[in-house]
Coordinates of C-alpha atoms in Angstrom, one line a residue:
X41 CA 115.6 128.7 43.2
X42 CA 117.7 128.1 40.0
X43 CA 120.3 130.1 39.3
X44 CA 119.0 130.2 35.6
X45 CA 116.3 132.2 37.3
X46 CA 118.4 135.1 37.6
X47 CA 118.5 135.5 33.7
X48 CA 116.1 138.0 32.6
X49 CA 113.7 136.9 29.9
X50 CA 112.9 138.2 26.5
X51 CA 110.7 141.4 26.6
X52 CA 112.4 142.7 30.3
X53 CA 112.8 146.6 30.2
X54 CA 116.7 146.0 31.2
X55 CA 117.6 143.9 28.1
X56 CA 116.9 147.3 26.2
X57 CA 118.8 149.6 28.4
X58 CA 122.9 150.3 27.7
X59 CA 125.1 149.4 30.6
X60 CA 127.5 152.1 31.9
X61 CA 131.3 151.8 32.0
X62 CA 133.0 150.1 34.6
X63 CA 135.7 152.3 36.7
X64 CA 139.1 151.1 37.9
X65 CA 137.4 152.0 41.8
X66 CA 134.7 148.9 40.3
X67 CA 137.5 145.9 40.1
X68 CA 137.1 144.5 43.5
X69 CA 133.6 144.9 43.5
X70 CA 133.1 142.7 39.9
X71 CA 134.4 139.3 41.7
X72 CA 130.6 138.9 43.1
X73 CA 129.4 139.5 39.5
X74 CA 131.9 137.6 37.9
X75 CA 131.2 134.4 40.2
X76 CA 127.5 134.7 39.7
X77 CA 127.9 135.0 35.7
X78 CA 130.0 131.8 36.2
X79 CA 127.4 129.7 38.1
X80 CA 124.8 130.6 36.1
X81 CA 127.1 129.9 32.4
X82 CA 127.9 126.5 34.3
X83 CA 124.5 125.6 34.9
X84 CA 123.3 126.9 31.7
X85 CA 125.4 124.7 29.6
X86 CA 124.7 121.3 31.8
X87 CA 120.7 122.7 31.3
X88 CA 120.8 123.4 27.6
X89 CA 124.3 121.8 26.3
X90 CA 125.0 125.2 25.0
X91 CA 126.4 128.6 26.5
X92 CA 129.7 130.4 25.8
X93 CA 129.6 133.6 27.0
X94 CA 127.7 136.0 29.2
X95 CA 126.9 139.5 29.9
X96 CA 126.3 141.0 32.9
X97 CA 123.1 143.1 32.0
X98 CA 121.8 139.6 31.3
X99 CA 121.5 139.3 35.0
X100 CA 120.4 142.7 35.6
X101 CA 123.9 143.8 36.0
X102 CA 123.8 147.4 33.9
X103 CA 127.7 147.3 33.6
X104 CA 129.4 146.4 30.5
X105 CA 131.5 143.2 31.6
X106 CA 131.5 140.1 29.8
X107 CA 132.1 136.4 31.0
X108 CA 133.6 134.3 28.6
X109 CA 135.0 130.3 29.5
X110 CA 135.1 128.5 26.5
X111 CA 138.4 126.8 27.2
X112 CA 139.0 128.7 30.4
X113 CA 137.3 131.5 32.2
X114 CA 137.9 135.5 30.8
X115 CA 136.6 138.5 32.3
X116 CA 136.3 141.3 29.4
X117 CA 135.8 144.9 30.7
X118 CA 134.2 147.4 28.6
X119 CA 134.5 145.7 25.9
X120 CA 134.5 147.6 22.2
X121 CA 134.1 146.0 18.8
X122 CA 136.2 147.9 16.0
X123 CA 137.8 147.4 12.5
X124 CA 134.3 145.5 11.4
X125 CA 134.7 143.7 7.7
X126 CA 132.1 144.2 5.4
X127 CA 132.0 140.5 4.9
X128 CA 129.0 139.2 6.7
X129 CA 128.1 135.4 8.4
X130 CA 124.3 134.6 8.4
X131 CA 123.9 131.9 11.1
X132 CA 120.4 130.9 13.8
X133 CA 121.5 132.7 17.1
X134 CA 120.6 131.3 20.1
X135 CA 120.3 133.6 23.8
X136 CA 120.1 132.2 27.5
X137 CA 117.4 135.2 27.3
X138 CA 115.2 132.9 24.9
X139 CA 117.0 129.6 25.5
X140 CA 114.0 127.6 22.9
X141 CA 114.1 130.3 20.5
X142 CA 116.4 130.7 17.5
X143 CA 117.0 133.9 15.3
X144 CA 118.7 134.2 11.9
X145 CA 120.8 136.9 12.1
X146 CA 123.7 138.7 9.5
X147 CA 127.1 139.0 11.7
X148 CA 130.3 140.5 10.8
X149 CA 132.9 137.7 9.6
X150 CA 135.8 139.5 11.7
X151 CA 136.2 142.3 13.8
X152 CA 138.5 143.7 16.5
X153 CA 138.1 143.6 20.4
X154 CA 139.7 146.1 22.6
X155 CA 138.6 145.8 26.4
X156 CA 140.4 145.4 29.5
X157 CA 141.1 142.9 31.5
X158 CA 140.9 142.3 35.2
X159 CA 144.7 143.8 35.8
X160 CA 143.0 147.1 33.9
X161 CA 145.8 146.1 31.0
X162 CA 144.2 147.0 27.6
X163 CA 144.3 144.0 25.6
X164 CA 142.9 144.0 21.7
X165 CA 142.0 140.4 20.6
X166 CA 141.5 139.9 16.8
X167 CA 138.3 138.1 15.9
X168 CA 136.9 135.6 13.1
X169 CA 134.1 133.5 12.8
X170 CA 132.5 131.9 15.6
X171 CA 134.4 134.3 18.1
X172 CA 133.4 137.2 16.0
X173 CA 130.0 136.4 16.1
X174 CA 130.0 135.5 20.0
X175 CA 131.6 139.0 20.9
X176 CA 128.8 140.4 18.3
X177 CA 126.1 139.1 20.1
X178 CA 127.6 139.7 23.9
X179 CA 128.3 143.3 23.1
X180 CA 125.1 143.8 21.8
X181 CA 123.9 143.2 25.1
X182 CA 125.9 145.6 26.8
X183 CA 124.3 148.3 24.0
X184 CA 120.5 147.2 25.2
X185 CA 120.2 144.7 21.9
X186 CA 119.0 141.5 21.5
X187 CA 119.5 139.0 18.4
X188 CA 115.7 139.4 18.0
X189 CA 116.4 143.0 16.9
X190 CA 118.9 142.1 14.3
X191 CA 116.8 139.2 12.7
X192 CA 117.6 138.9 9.1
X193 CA 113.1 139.6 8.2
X194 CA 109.9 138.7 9.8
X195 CA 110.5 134.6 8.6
X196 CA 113.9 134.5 10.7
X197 CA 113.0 133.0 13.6
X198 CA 112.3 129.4 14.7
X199 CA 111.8 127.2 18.0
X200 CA 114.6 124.8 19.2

C-alpha cells in the first residue's frame, strides 16, 4: 500500500468536518502524525512534482496541525490566519485531495499567521504571495474547506 493511499479523496465526509484544537498534553503524541504527514508530502512530491504543505485532517487526522517543508520541515499548531488585505490573488489551486484537478480560486495577497510551534512558543509569521496563499488553502482544511468550495464560478475548474 501507498502511502498516498492514506490521503482522503475529494467528496470524503472528513474533508468537511473542522478539526479540534490540539492541547499542550497532545505534543508527544503529534510525532506519529507529524512523521506520517512527512512520508506521505515526500512521496507526494516525487509522485506529482508538487506538494508543499499538509494538513493533518487530510489524513483523517481531525486536529488542526499543519506540515510544512518547503526548505525544511515546520510543524504549525493551531494555526490562525489574521490581519487579511483586501487585496486579492486569483491563481488554479491544486490539492493532494484531487491531485489531476485544478481550481481557480480568489486568495488573499497577505495575511498574518499566529500558531505554535512544537516548543508551545507562539510564533506569528507575516505572509505574502505564494506563502499567503499556501497557509490559505492549509487552514482551510483545518476549517472542513476545500479549494473546490472557494472556486471563483461554475467555469473554474480544469484537469491537470
Amino acid at each position: 500500500m501507498s502511502t498516498l493511499d492514506k490521503i482522503l479523496k475529494l467528496g470524503h465526509p472528513k474533508l468537511y468536518e473542522i478539526s479540534e484544537p490540539i492541547v499542550q498534553e497532545d505534543i508527544k503524541s503529534l510525532n506519529k502524525i507529524v512523521e506520517e504527514l512527512s512520508d506521505i508530502l515526500k512521496e507526494f512530491k516525487e509522485t506529482y512534482g508538487a506538494g508543499r504543505a499538509m494538513a493533518a485532517p487530510q489524513i483523517g487526522v481531525m486536529r488542526r496541525l499543519i506540515y510544512m517543508n518547503i526548505t525544511e520541515p515546520i510543524i504549525l499548531i493551531n494555526p490562525e490566519l489574521f490581519d487579511l488585505s483586501d487585496e486579492r490573488l486569483e491563481l488554479w489551486d491544486d490539492c493532494m485531495c484531487f491531485p489531476n484537478l485544478l481550481v481557480r480560486v480568489r486568495r488573499h495577497k497577505r495575511c498574518k499567521l499566529r500558531f505554535l510551534n512544537p516548543d508551545w512558543k507562539e510564533e506569528i509569521w507575516e505572509l505574502k504571495d505564494d506563502l499567503s496563499e499556501l497557509l490559505q488553502h492549509e487552514v482551510d482544511h483545518l476549517n472542513g474547506i476545500l479549494a473546490t468550495q472557494r472556486a471563483i464560478d461554475d467555469k473554474s475548474f480544469a484537469w491537470r
